[in-house]
Each structure stands twice: as C-alpha cells, then as structure tokens.
C-alpha cells in the first residue's frame, strides 16, 4: 500500500495533541452496540483525529493490550465478559467534495461520520451512487470492512480508496480498491493481514449524473405499485428508507445487529440437488464463478420455522428470519446459542454451513 507522505510528516511533526483524553476504565460496551449487549472494556477511548488515534495505539502497545476498533456497534456481538484491552471508538469527522473530470466528484468522508447522515448529505448535493445504501446503521469507516450492501448495490462499486492507519508502522496509508480485496460482505479488513489497519477516511467516486439503480425487486415493485414517475436519486433514497423502515426492526424498540448470517453461496450442482428436494428454493446466479447465492432467510423460515421464534429474551425477528433480536435482557451467550441452533438446523436440512455476518467478540 502506498504511504501518504504528507500525513506521515504531519503526524510525526506535530506535538502531542492537548485534547488527547486518557482512556476511561471499565466502560460498559452494551451502551455502544445496537444489540445492547457487551460487558466492560478494560479501557475505552474515543478518537477525533489521527493524532489521537496514534496516541491511543501507543497507549495500548505500551501496556501490551489488544485493540478493538469500534464504529457504531451495529455489526458486533460482544461477550458479556467485555473486552480485556483497549476499545477505540472512531469519531473522525469531515466530508469533502472535489470536482473531478466530467461528471465525476470525489467525496472524502471521515470514518467516524454516521453512514446514513453522510449518504443523506451526498444525495442532497445531487450525487449518485450511494442512495440504494440509505438507512444502513453504523459509521462510514465500517462500510468497507464488510463491503456493505443492500437493494442491489454494494459500497465497493463507489469506493476509490480507503485511508488506513497502520498500527504496526504508525503511518497513514492509502489502500486502493484492489488492495481492499472486496467481496460479498468481505474485505481485507476482516482478514488477519488486514487487522493491523484502522480506517480513517474513505474516498468515493460519485457522479453528478443521476444513474438510478432500480434493478432490485422491492424497488421496482414499489415504483410500479405507486406509479412513481420522478426517478431522482432523492426519490430512490426515500423509497429505500420507506421499505427498510417497514421491513427491519426499529432500533429504539429492539436490540439487533441486522442480518446475523451471510447468504450462502453454493456450487450450481449442489443447488440443483437441493431444488430437487425443496422445490421453490430460491437461488440467484451471478455470484462469483457461476455459483448460486441462496437466501438464508428462506431456509431459516421455510425449512426451519425460525421466523418469530423466541427463546427467553433472545429471538428471531417476526418479519425476517435472518435478523436476531435481543428483546430485553438477552446475553451474548443467549444470542450465540440461538445462532448455533439455527446453524445446526440449516446444516441438517441442506448440508450448508451458515457463516455469521456479525463480528463475534468473545
Ligand atoms: C437494523 C440493521 C440493519 C442493517 N442492514 C444492513 C444492510 O442492509 N447491509 C449491510 O451490509 N449491513 C447491514 N447492517 C450491518 C451494519 O449496519 C453494517 O455492517 C455497518 O457497516 C456496521 O457499522 P458500525 O460502524 O456499526 O460497525 P461496528 O459494528 O462498530 O464494527 C463492525 C466491524 O468493523 C470494524 N470497524 C469498525 N470501524 C472500523 C474502522 N474505522 N477501521 C477498521 N475497522 C473498523 C470493527 O472492528 C468490527 O469488526 C445492519 C445492521 C442493523 C442493526
């Protein structure tokens, strides 16, 4: 990855930032996750710029503590025992627009910006590319981590680079799109070799041309049912928000991290065998190498009857079998054992091993 000399010099030359706050101790992480689950962090600090991030990493290294980087806490299940090291919450803000050739605009966003606020800001400027990803919870910095996707779009299609702080060399580097190794809900940042990077800013290539993407069934159905004629990017954002609000649990009401599992991708031959057994099993080709992506929710609902299932305060959302819910005082163990029960059922019925989408911090 290319080192960003300007930033390295800046970090090295500046005196220690006076605003650096010493990490707090024994901070309950459940207050920082959408599952509302998670025990205490041994140390916890929020950082607002790369200098504070550097100080935080130095602090952890000096005490030989493991580091966990937290954004909005909407894709994690953290142990009730907490985290024995330093949790660094990324609050690096800022949004910058740079005109590029033709219709293109480069938009550079701080990792600590709220994802949907940033999308709203960008759409209001008439720039297209992110509108289908409206209302996804979390931070901008976490978006490349699992290459967030929804309604026929993936964030990788608009990212041109990701700026990272290398916790081994203490330098800022720029990761090209290729270096990020984006895949379905995956990137280098989820792999062992990418764990040394903390994302600080993301560069997007967006367009002034309203290239609306209405390929996803829910959006096209909405457009025909409501006879929508104005297909502006703001309208697409509004439609996505309306659909998501009806479909997904309200975070004010339930603890959840959204889809708990990834949709499995299987060989065409395996899919054909399964369809013989379960007629009606949906499958989408177009996944890599001609494989077939199967909606895990269909299996969990139709074959395993998990929609609306409840085991104490741990349960499955009534409208979507992929979404696990904390109804009040579920523990990480409760959610985890429910998820294992679901994995076992899918395995028994289909031989498929479901993979967790949520990051498990146990
Ligand atoms: C109701 C609901 C609906 C959802 N819908 C979708 C959806 O449609 N599509 C989708 O893809 N996801 C969806 N999600 C999952 C989640 O919103 C995304 O994964 C989001 O990007 C997580 O952002 P976060 O800031 O909350 O990350 P966190 O939960 O804080 O962290 C997630 C992972 O990213 C790492 N991370 C966070 N910030 C950084 C950083 N700056 N540098 C390096 N690593 C970092 C963390 O260490 C952790 O491993 C949904 C979640 C909920 C609760």
GROMACS .gro file of C-alpha atoms and ligand atoms in nm:
model
  415
    1UNK     CA    1   0.000   0.000   0.000
    2UNK     CA    2   0.123   0.349  -0.081
    3UNK     CA    3   0.234   0.559   0.214
    4UNK     CA    4   0.084   0.907   0.230
    5UNK     CA    5   0.392   1.117   0.296
    6UNK     CA    6   0.204   1.437   0.375
    7UNK     CA    7   0.009   1.278   0.654
    8UNK     CA    8   0.304   1.083   0.793
    9UNK     CA    9   0.501   1.408   0.826
   10UNK     CA   10   0.205   1.583   0.980
   11UNK     CA   11   0.159   1.318   1.242
   12UNK     CA   12   0.531   1.293   1.320
   13UNK     CA   13   0.594   1.668   1.335
   14UNK     CA   14   0.301   1.778   1.546
   15UNK     CA   15   0.340   1.800   1.925
   16UNK     CA   16   0.118   1.574   2.132
   17UNK     CA   17  -0.238   1.691   2.094
   18UNK     CA   18  -0.351   1.860   2.414
   19UNK     CA   19  -0.704   1.733   2.360
   20UNK     CA   20  -0.586   1.371   2.397
   21UNK     CA   21  -0.801   1.212   2.664
   22UNK     CA   22  -0.665   0.931   2.873
   23UNK     CA   23  -0.872   0.616   2.817
   24UNK     CA   24  -1.153   0.556   3.063
   25UNK     CA   25  -1.168   0.229   3.251
   26UNK     CA   26  -1.440  -0.038   3.278
   27UNK     CA   27  -1.683   0.120   3.033
   28UNK     CA   28  -1.989  -0.092   2.956
   29UNK     CA   29  -1.991  -0.177   2.587
   30UNK     CA   30  -2.362  -0.262   2.574
   31UNK     CA   31  -2.421   0.114   2.569
   32UNK     CA   32  -2.227   0.135   2.241
   33UNK     CA   33  -2.381  -0.157   2.048
   34UNK     CA   34  -2.716  -0.183   1.872
   35UNK     CA   35  -2.761  -0.535   2.019
   36UNK     CA   36  -2.744  -0.363   2.362
   37UNK     CA   37  -2.513  -0.644   2.467
   38UNK     CA   38  -2.150  -0.635   2.579
   39UNK     CA   39  -1.960  -0.630   2.908
   40UNK     CA   40  -1.698  -0.376   3.014
   41UNK     CA   41  -1.398  -0.262   2.813
   42UNK     CA   42  -1.084  -0.264   3.031
   43UNK     CA   43  -1.001   0.069   2.863
   44UNK     CA   44  -1.211   0.280   2.628
   45UNK     CA   45  -1.129   0.592   2.432
   46UNK     CA   46  -1.299   0.791   2.156
   47UNK     CA   47  -1.064   0.949   1.899
   48UNK     CA   48  -1.147   1.252   1.686
   49UNK     CA   49  -0.839   1.266   1.462
   50UNK     CA   50  -0.537   1.063   1.354
   51UNK     CA   51  -0.315   1.211   1.623
   52UNK     CA   52  -0.549   1.093   1.896
   53UNK     CA   53  -0.565   0.757   1.722
   54UNK     CA   54  -0.187   0.736   1.727
   55UNK     CA   55  -0.181   0.820   2.100
   56UNK     CA   56  -0.443   0.555   2.167
   57UNK     CA   57  -0.245   0.290   1.982
   58UNK     CA   58   0.074   0.388   2.163
   59UNK     CA   59  -0.114   0.358   2.492
   60UNK     CA   60  -0.232   0.005   2.405
   61UNK     CA   61   0.111  -0.101   2.285
   62UNK     CA   62   0.282   0.036   2.597
   63UNK     CA   63   0.053  -0.177   2.812
   64UNK     CA   64   0.057  -0.473   2.570
   65UNK     CA   65  -0.320  -0.461   2.537
   66UNK     CA   66  -0.524  -0.600   2.248
   67UNK     CA   67  -0.710  -0.334   2.049
   68UNK     CA   68  -1.067  -0.339   1.926
   69UNK     CA   69  -1.187  -0.071   1.685
   70UNK     CA   70  -1.549   0.029   1.726
   71UNK     CA   71  -1.772   0.234   1.496
   72UNK     CA   72  -2.145   0.248   1.560
   73UNK     CA   73  -2.154  -0.102   1.713
   74UNK     CA   74  -2.421  -0.222   1.469
   75UNK     CA   75  -2.245  -0.531   1.342
   76UNK     CA   76  -2.093  -0.679   1.658
   77UNK     CA   77  -2.187  -0.924   1.929
   78UNK     CA   78  -1.957  -0.859   2.225
   79UNK     CA   79  -1.913  -1.102   2.514
   80UNK     CA   80  -2.081  -1.027   2.846
   81UNK     CA   81  -1.732  -1.054   2.994
   82UNK     CA   82  -1.638  -0.750   2.789
   83UNK     CA   83  -1.307  -0.681   2.617
   84UNK     CA   84  -0.977  -0.717   2.806
   85UNK     CA   85  -0.790  -0.448   2.610
   86UNK     CA   86  -0.842  -0.100   2.465
   87UNK     CA   87  -1.157  -0.025   2.268
   88UNK     CA   88  -1.102   0.269   2.031
   89UNK     CA   89  -1.420   0.435   1.913
   90UNK     CA   90  -1.360   0.616   1.585
   91UNK     CA   91  -1.508   0.967   1.578
   92UNK     CA   92  -1.304   1.117   1.293
   93UNK     CA   93  -1.543   1.352   1.113
   94UNK     CA   94  -1.546   1.555   0.795
   95UNK     CA   95  -1.682   1.546   0.444
   96UNK     CA   96  -1.506   1.699   0.145
   97UNK     CA   97  -1.618   1.733  -0.217
   98UNK     CA   98  -1.368   1.754  -0.505
   99UNK     CA   99  -1.472   1.811  -0.865
  100UNK     CA  100  -1.309   1.561  -1.100
  101UNK     CA  101  -1.320   1.507  -1.475
  102UNK     CA  102  -1.657   1.524  -1.647
  103UNK     CA  103  -1.949   1.427  -1.426
  104UNK     CA  104  -1.737   1.272  -1.151
  105UNK     CA  105  -1.699   1.407  -0.800
  106UNK     CA  106  -1.462   1.266  -0.540
  107UNK     CA  107  -1.615   1.266  -0.194
  108UNK     CA  108  -1.386   1.207   0.103
  109UNK     CA  109  -1.556   1.118   0.429
  110UNK     CA  110  -1.417   1.074   0.781
  111UNK     CA  111  -1.451   0.722   0.922
  112UNK     CA  112  -1.645   0.847   1.224
  113UNK     CA  113  -1.927   1.007   1.026
  114UNK     CA  114  -2.261   0.834   1.063
  115UNK     CA  115  -2.318   0.637   0.740
  116UNK     CA  116  -2.675   0.744   0.674
  117UNK     CA  117  -2.612   1.110   0.760
  118UNK     CA  118  -2.329   1.107   0.507
  119UNK     CA  119  -2.549   0.941   0.242
  120UNK     CA  120  -2.824   1.198   0.309
  121UNK     CA  121  -2.574   1.484   0.272
  122UNK     CA  122  -2.432   1.341  -0.051
  123UNK     CA  123  -2.774   1.273  -0.205
  124UNK     CA  124  -2.890   1.627  -0.118
  125UNK     CA  125  -2.598   1.751  -0.328
  126UNK     CA  126  -2.735   1.555  -0.624
  127UNK     CA  127  -2.454   1.299  -0.636
  128UNK     CA  128  -2.550   0.943  -0.724
  129UNK     CA  129  -2.404   0.607  -0.626
  130UNK     CA  130  -2.492   0.562  -0.258
  131UNK     CA  131  -2.870   0.618  -0.247
  132UNK     CA  132  -2.957   0.245  -0.250
  133UNK     CA  133  -2.746   0.206   0.066
  134UNK     CA  134  -2.962   0.451   0.260
  135UNK     CA  135  -3.052   0.388   0.624
  136UNK     CA  136  -2.786   0.124   0.691
  137UNK     CA  137  -2.680   0.184   1.052
  138UNK     CA  138  -2.321   0.243   1.154
  139UNK     CA  139  -2.021   0.451   1.058
  140UNK     CA  140  -1.852   0.533   0.728
  141UNK     CA  141  -1.531   0.363   0.845
  142UNK     CA  142  -1.703   0.029   0.892
  143UNK     CA  143  -1.871   0.034   0.550
  144UNK     CA  144  -1.565  -0.103   0.362
  145UNK     CA  145  -1.499  -0.364   0.635
  146UNK     CA  146  -1.784  -0.587   0.527
  147UNK     CA  147  -1.846  -0.413   0.193
  148UNK     CA  148  -2.197  -0.318   0.299
  149UNK     CA  149  -2.468  -0.394   0.052
  150UNK     CA  150  -2.841  -0.359   0.007
  151UNK     CA  151  -3.108  -0.311  -0.259
  152UNK     CA  152  -2.888  -0.413  -0.549
  153UNK     CA  153  -2.581  -0.208  -0.455
  154UNK     CA  154  -2.253  -0.269  -0.276
  155UNK     CA  155  -2.032   0.004  -0.137
  156UNK     CA  156  -1.729  -0.131  -0.326
  157UNK     CA  157  -1.885  -0.002  -0.650
  158UNK     CA  158  -1.831   0.358  -0.540
  159UNK     CA  159  -1.515   0.337  -0.327
  160UNK     CA  160  -1.194   0.450  -0.495
  161UNK     CA  161  -0.962   0.429  -0.196
  162UNK     CA  162  -0.957   0.374   0.178
  163UNK     CA  163  -0.717   0.562   0.405
  164UNK     CA  164  -0.586   0.349   0.691
  165UNK     CA  165  -0.364   0.398   0.993
  166UNK     CA  166  -0.115   0.111   1.009
  167UNK     CA  167  -0.089   0.018   1.378
  168UNK     CA  168   0.245  -0.159   1.321
  169UNK     CA  169   0.430   0.121   1.143
  170UNK     CA  170   0.229   0.421   1.278
  171UNK     CA  171   0.184   0.554   0.925
  172UNK     CA  172  -0.116   0.658   0.723
  173UNK     CA  173  -0.151   0.461   0.401
  174UNK     CA  174  -0.387   0.456   0.111
  175UNK     CA  175  -0.546   0.127   0.013
  176UNK     CA  176  -0.659   0.109  -0.348
  177UNK     CA  177  -0.987  -0.061  -0.426
  178UNK     CA  178  -0.796  -0.370  -0.547
  179UNK     CA  179  -0.589  -0.381  -0.228
  180UNK     CA  180  -0.909  -0.378  -0.024
  181UNK     CA  181  -0.998  -0.721  -0.175
  182UNK     CA  182  -1.370  -0.655  -0.167
  183UNK     CA  183  -1.604  -0.948  -0.196
  184UNK     CA  184  -1.955  -1.036  -0.079
  185UNK     CA  185  -1.966  -0.896   0.280
  186UNK     CA  186  -1.589  -0.927   0.289
  187UNK     CA  187  -1.265  -0.733   0.250
  188UNK     CA  188  -0.902  -0.742   0.361
  189UNK     CA  189  -1.011  -0.567   0.684
  190UNK     CA  190  -1.182  -0.886   0.801
  191UNK     CA  191  -0.874  -1.100   0.733
  192UNK     CA  192  -0.576  -1.148   0.966
  193UNK     CA  193  -0.345  -0.945   0.735
  194UNK     CA  194  -0.589  -0.652   0.742
  195UNK     CA  195  -0.635  -0.640   1.118
  196UNK     CA  196  -0.341  -0.400   1.158
  197UNK     CA  197  -0.532  -0.127   0.976
  198UNK     CA  198  -0.768   0.127   1.128
  199UNK     CA  199  -0.976   0.302   0.864
  200UNK     CA  200  -0.958   0.680   0.898
  201UNK     CA  201  -1.118   0.814   0.577
  202UNK     CA  202  -1.292   0.675   0.271
  203UNK     CA  203  -1.274   0.819  -0.082
  204UNK     CA  204  -1.580   0.768  -0.303
  205UNK     CA  205  -1.618   0.830  -0.675
  206UNK     CA  206  -1.971   0.956  -0.732
  207UNK     CA  207  -2.150   1.108  -1.025
  208UNK     CA  208  -2.346   1.423  -1.095
  209UNK     CA  209  -2.539   1.215  -1.347
  210UNK     CA  210  -2.845   1.057  -1.182
  211UNK     CA  211  -2.762   0.692  -1.258
  212UNK     CA  212  -3.051   0.535  -1.071
  213UNK     CA  213  -3.034   0.162  -0.998
  214UNK     CA  214  -3.383   0.012  -0.979
  215UNK     CA  215  -3.290  -0.349  -1.055
  216UNK     CA  216  -3.378  -0.477  -0.709
  217UNK     CA  217  -3.725  -0.634  -0.697
  218UNK     CA  218  -3.852  -0.443  -0.391
  219UNK     CA  219  -3.763  -0.109  -0.552
  220UNK     CA  220  -3.906  -0.192  -0.896
  221UNK     CA  221  -4.226  -0.329  -0.737
  222UNK     CA  222  -4.262  -0.011  -0.530
  223UNK     CA  223  -4.218   0.204  -0.840
  224UNK     CA  224  -4.486   0.021  -1.037
  225UNK     CA  225  -4.730  -0.011  -0.745
  226UNK     CA  226  -4.700   0.358  -0.656
  227UNK     CA  227  -4.675   0.469  -1.020
  228UNK     CA  228  -4.362   0.669  -0.940
  229UNK     CA  229  -4.260   0.893  -1.228
  230UNK     CA  230  -3.993   1.110  -1.066
  231UNK     CA  231  -3.692   0.878  -1.056
  232UNK     CA  232  -3.449   1.120  -0.893
  233UNK     CA  233  -3.180   0.986  -0.661
  234UNK     CA  234  -3.357   1.159  -0.370
  235UNK     CA  235  -3.671   0.963  -0.462
  236UNK     CA  236  -3.477   0.637  -0.466
  237UNK     CA  237  -3.337   0.722  -0.122
  238UNK     CA  238  -3.688   0.795   0.006
  239UNK     CA  239  -3.819   0.465  -0.135
  240UNK     CA  240  -3.535   0.264   0.021
  241UNK     CA  241  -3.593   0.434   0.357
  242UNK     CA  242  -3.965   0.359   0.341
  243UNK     CA  243  -3.912  -0.008   0.252
  244UNK     CA  244  -3.640  -0.059   0.514
  245UNK     CA  245  -3.843   0.110   0.787
  246UNK     CA  246  -4.132  -0.131   0.727
  247UNK     CA  247  -3.910  -0.439   0.699
  248UNK     CA  248  -3.645  -0.404   0.968
  249UNK     CA  249  -3.675  -0.381   1.345
  250UNK     CA  250  -3.677  -0.036   1.500
  251UNK     CA  251  -3.350   0.002   1.690
  252UNK     CA  252  -3.530   0.208   1.955
  253UNK     CA  253  -3.752  -0.091   2.028
  254UNK     CA  254  -3.524  -0.394   1.983
  255UNK     CA  255  -3.160  -0.479   2.024
  256UNK     CA  256  -3.026  -0.623   1.698
  257UNK     CA  257  -2.731  -0.621   1.461
  258UNK     CA  258  -2.941  -0.675   1.147
  259UNK     CA  259  -2.874  -0.988   0.940
  260UNK     CA  260  -2.687  -1.228   1.162
  261UNK     CA  261  -2.582  -1.462   0.879
  262UNK     CA  262  -2.446  -1.423   0.528
  263UNK     CA  263  -2.641  -1.573   0.240
  264UNK     CA  264  -2.463  -1.896   0.145
  265UNK     CA  265  -2.304  -1.925  -0.198
  266UNK     CA  266  -2.303  -2.285  -0.326
  267UNK     CA  267  -2.197  -2.474  -0.636
  268UNK     CA  268  -2.460  -2.494  -0.912
  269UNK     CA  269  -2.466  -2.877  -0.879
  270UNK     CA  270  -2.538  -2.852  -0.505
  271UNK     CA  271  -2.814  -2.601  -0.569
  272UNK     CA  272  -2.971  -2.829  -0.835
  273UNK     CA  273  -2.971  -3.121  -0.588
  274UNK     CA  274  -3.134  -2.906  -0.319
  275UNK     CA  275  -3.406  -2.784  -0.556
  276UNK     CA  276  -3.499  -3.145  -0.629
  277UNK     CA  277  -3.559  -3.189  -0.256
  278UNK     CA  278  -3.710  -2.847  -0.182
  279UNK     CA  279  -3.898  -2.711  -0.483
  280UNK     CA  280  -3.929  -2.337  -0.456
  281UNK     CA  281  -3.582  -2.290  -0.304
  282UNK     CA  282  -3.473  -1.954  -0.446
  283UNK     CA  283  -3.126  -1.914  -0.592
  284UNK     CA  284  -2.952  -1.626  -0.765
  285UNK     CA  285  -2.678  -1.682  -1.016
  286UNK     CA  286  -2.435  -1.403  -1.086
  287UNK     CA  287  -2.242  -1.482  -0.771
  288UNK     CA  288  -1.872  -1.532  -0.845
  289UNK     CA  289  -1.765  -1.817  -1.077
  290UNK     CA  290  -2.125  -1.900  -1.175
  291UNK     CA  291  -2.213  -2.017  -0.824
  292UNK     CA  292  -2.559  -1.970  -0.675
  293UNK     CA  293  -2.646  -1.746  -0.382
  294UNK     CA  294  -2.933  -1.880  -0.170
  295UNK     CA  295  -3.129  -1.650   0.062
  296UNK     CA  296  -3.055  -1.789   0.409
  297UNK     CA  297  -3.382  -1.633   0.532
  298UNK     CA  298  -3.582  -1.868   0.307
  299UNK     CA  299  -3.416  -2.177   0.456
  300UNK     CA  300  -3.445  -2.045   0.813
  301UNK     CA  301  -3.810  -1.957   0.763
  302UNK     CA  302  -3.949  -2.226   0.530
  303UNK     CA  303  -3.742  -2.529   0.632
  304UNK     CA  304  -3.657  -2.445   0.994
  305UNK     CA  305  -3.954  -2.232   1.104
  306UNK     CA  306  -3.741  -1.978   1.284
  307UNK     CA  307  -3.930  -1.660   1.190
  308UNK     CA  308  -4.071  -1.518   1.514
  309UNK     CA  309  -3.903  -1.793   1.724
  310UNK     CA  310  -3.818  -1.689   2.078
  311UNK     CA  311  -3.601  -1.844   2.345
  312UNK     CA  312  -3.631  -1.620   2.653
  313UNK     CA  313  -3.516  -1.273   2.551
  314UNK     CA  314  -3.321  -1.399   2.251
  315UNK     CA  315  -3.529  -1.438   1.938
  316UNK     CA  316  -3.575  -1.409   1.566
  317UNK     CA  317  -3.750  -1.104   1.420
  318UNK     CA  318  -4.110  -1.170   1.319
  319UNK     CA  319  -4.068  -1.026   0.967
  320UNK     CA  320  -3.720  -1.152   0.880
  321UNK     CA  321  -3.565  -1.485   0.980
  322UNK     CA  322  -3.207  -1.360   0.929
  323UNK     CA  323  -3.240  -1.098   1.200
  324UNK     CA  324  -3.172  -1.199   1.560
  325UNK     CA  325  -3.320  -0.982   1.831
  326UNK     CA  326  -3.250  -0.904   2.195
  327UNK     CA  327  -3.596  -0.848   2.343
  328UNK     CA  328  -3.458  -0.703   2.665
  329UNK     CA  329  -3.202  -0.881   2.873
  330UNK     CA  330  -3.059  -1.146   2.639
  331UNK     CA  331  -2.692  -1.216   2.698
  332UNK     CA  332  -2.427  -1.267   2.431
  333UNK     CA  333  -2.438  -1.637   2.523
  334UNK     CA  334  -2.817  -1.646   2.466
  335UNK     CA  335  -2.782  -1.494   2.120
  336UNK     CA  336  -2.486  -1.714   2.040
  337UNK     CA  337  -2.660  -2.038   2.138
  338UNK     CA  338  -2.970  -1.941   1.939
  339UNK     CA  339  -2.748  -1.876   1.637
  340UNK     CA  340  -2.584  -2.219   1.680
  341UNK     CA  341  -2.929  -2.380   1.691
  342UNK     CA  342  -3.013  -2.206   1.362
  343UNK     CA  343  -2.685  -2.311   1.202
  344UNK     CA  344  -2.747  -2.673   1.309
  345UNK     CA  345  -3.095  -2.680   1.156
  346UNK     CA  346  -2.974  -2.539   0.822
  347UNK     CA  347  -2.689  -2.792   0.821
  348UNK     CA  348  -2.926  -3.080   0.889
  349UNK     CA  349  -3.174  -2.981   0.617
  350UNK     CA  350  -2.933  -2.868   0.344
  351UNK     CA  351  -2.575  -2.965   0.442
  352UNK     CA  352  -2.493  -2.592   0.415
  353UNK     CA  353  -2.288  -2.434   0.695
  354UNK     CA  354  -2.414  -2.081   0.750
  355UNK     CA  355  -2.147  -1.818   0.806
  356UNK     CA  356  -2.200  -1.538   1.056
  357UNK     CA  357  -2.207  -1.185   0.916
  358UNK     CA  358  -2.193  -1.022   1.260
  359UNK     CA  359  -1.843  -0.990   1.413
  360UNK     CA  360  -1.827  -1.201   1.727
  361UNK     CA  361  -1.603  -1.059   2.001
  362UNK     CA  362  -1.579  -1.336   2.263
  363LIG     C1  363  -3.108  -0.286   1.167
  363LIG     C2  364  -2.979  -0.315   1.093
  363LIG     C3  365  -2.980  -0.323   0.955
  363LIG     C4  366  -2.862  -0.349   0.884
  363LIG     N1  367  -2.868  -0.356   0.748
  363LIG     C5  368  -2.754  -0.381   0.678
  363LIG     C6  369  -2.758  -0.388   0.535
  363LIG     O1  370  -2.863  -0.367   0.472
  363LIG     N2  371  -2.644  -0.416   0.470
  363LIG     C7  372  -2.526  -0.436   0.534
  363LIG     O2  373  -2.424  -0.461   0.469
  363LIG     N3  374  -2.518  -0.428   0.672
  363LIG     C8  375  -2.629  -0.401   0.743
  363LIG     N4  376  -2.624  -0.394   0.880
  363LIG     C9  377  -2.496  -0.417   0.948
  363LIG    C10  378  -2.420  -0.287   0.985
  363LIG     O3  379  -2.505  -0.177   0.981
  363LIG    C11  380  -2.301  -0.263   0.893
  363LIG     O4  381  -2.214  -0.373   0.893
  363LIG    C12  382  -2.223  -0.137   0.932
  363LIG     O5  383  -2.129  -0.108   0.832
  363LIG    C13  384  -2.153  -0.152   1.067
  363LIG     O6  385  -2.104  -0.024   1.102
  363LIG     P1  386  -2.060   0.010   1.250
  363LIG     O7  387  -1.992   0.141   1.246
  363LIG     O8  388  -2.174  -0.002   1.341
  363LIG     O9  389  -1.953  -0.105   1.276
  363LIG     P2  390  -1.919  -0.182   1.415
  363LIG    O10  391  -2.033  -0.272   1.448
  363LIG    O11  392  -1.879  -0.082   1.516
  363LIG    O12  393  -1.795  -0.266   1.369
  363LIG    C14  394  -1.811  -0.370   1.275
  363LIG    C15  395  -1.671  -0.426   1.238
  363LIG    O13  396  -1.597  -0.326   1.170
  363LIG    C16  397  -1.476  -0.294   1.238
  363LIG     N5  398  -1.456  -0.149   1.226
  363LIG    C17  399  -1.543  -0.051   1.257
  363LIG     N6  400  -1.490   0.069   1.229
  363LIG    C18  401  -1.367   0.046   1.181
  363LIG    C19  402  -1.262   0.130   1.135
  363LIG     N7  403  -1.274   0.262   1.132
  363LIG     N8  404  -1.145   0.072   1.094
  363LIG    C20  405  -1.130  -0.064   1.097
  363LIG     N9  406  -1.227  -0.148   1.138
  363LIG    C21  407  -1.345  -0.093   1.179
  363LIG    C22  408  -1.500  -0.338   1.381
  363LIG    O14  409  -1.376  -0.367   1.446
  363LIG    C23  410  -1.586  -0.460   1.362
  363LIG    O15  411  -1.507  -0.572   1.330
  363LIG    C24  412  -2.741  -0.367   0.954
  363LIG    C25  413  -2.740  -0.356   1.094
  363LIG    C26  414  -2.858  -0.330   1.163
  363LIG    C27  415  -2.853  -0.316   1.312
   0.00000   0.00000   0.00000
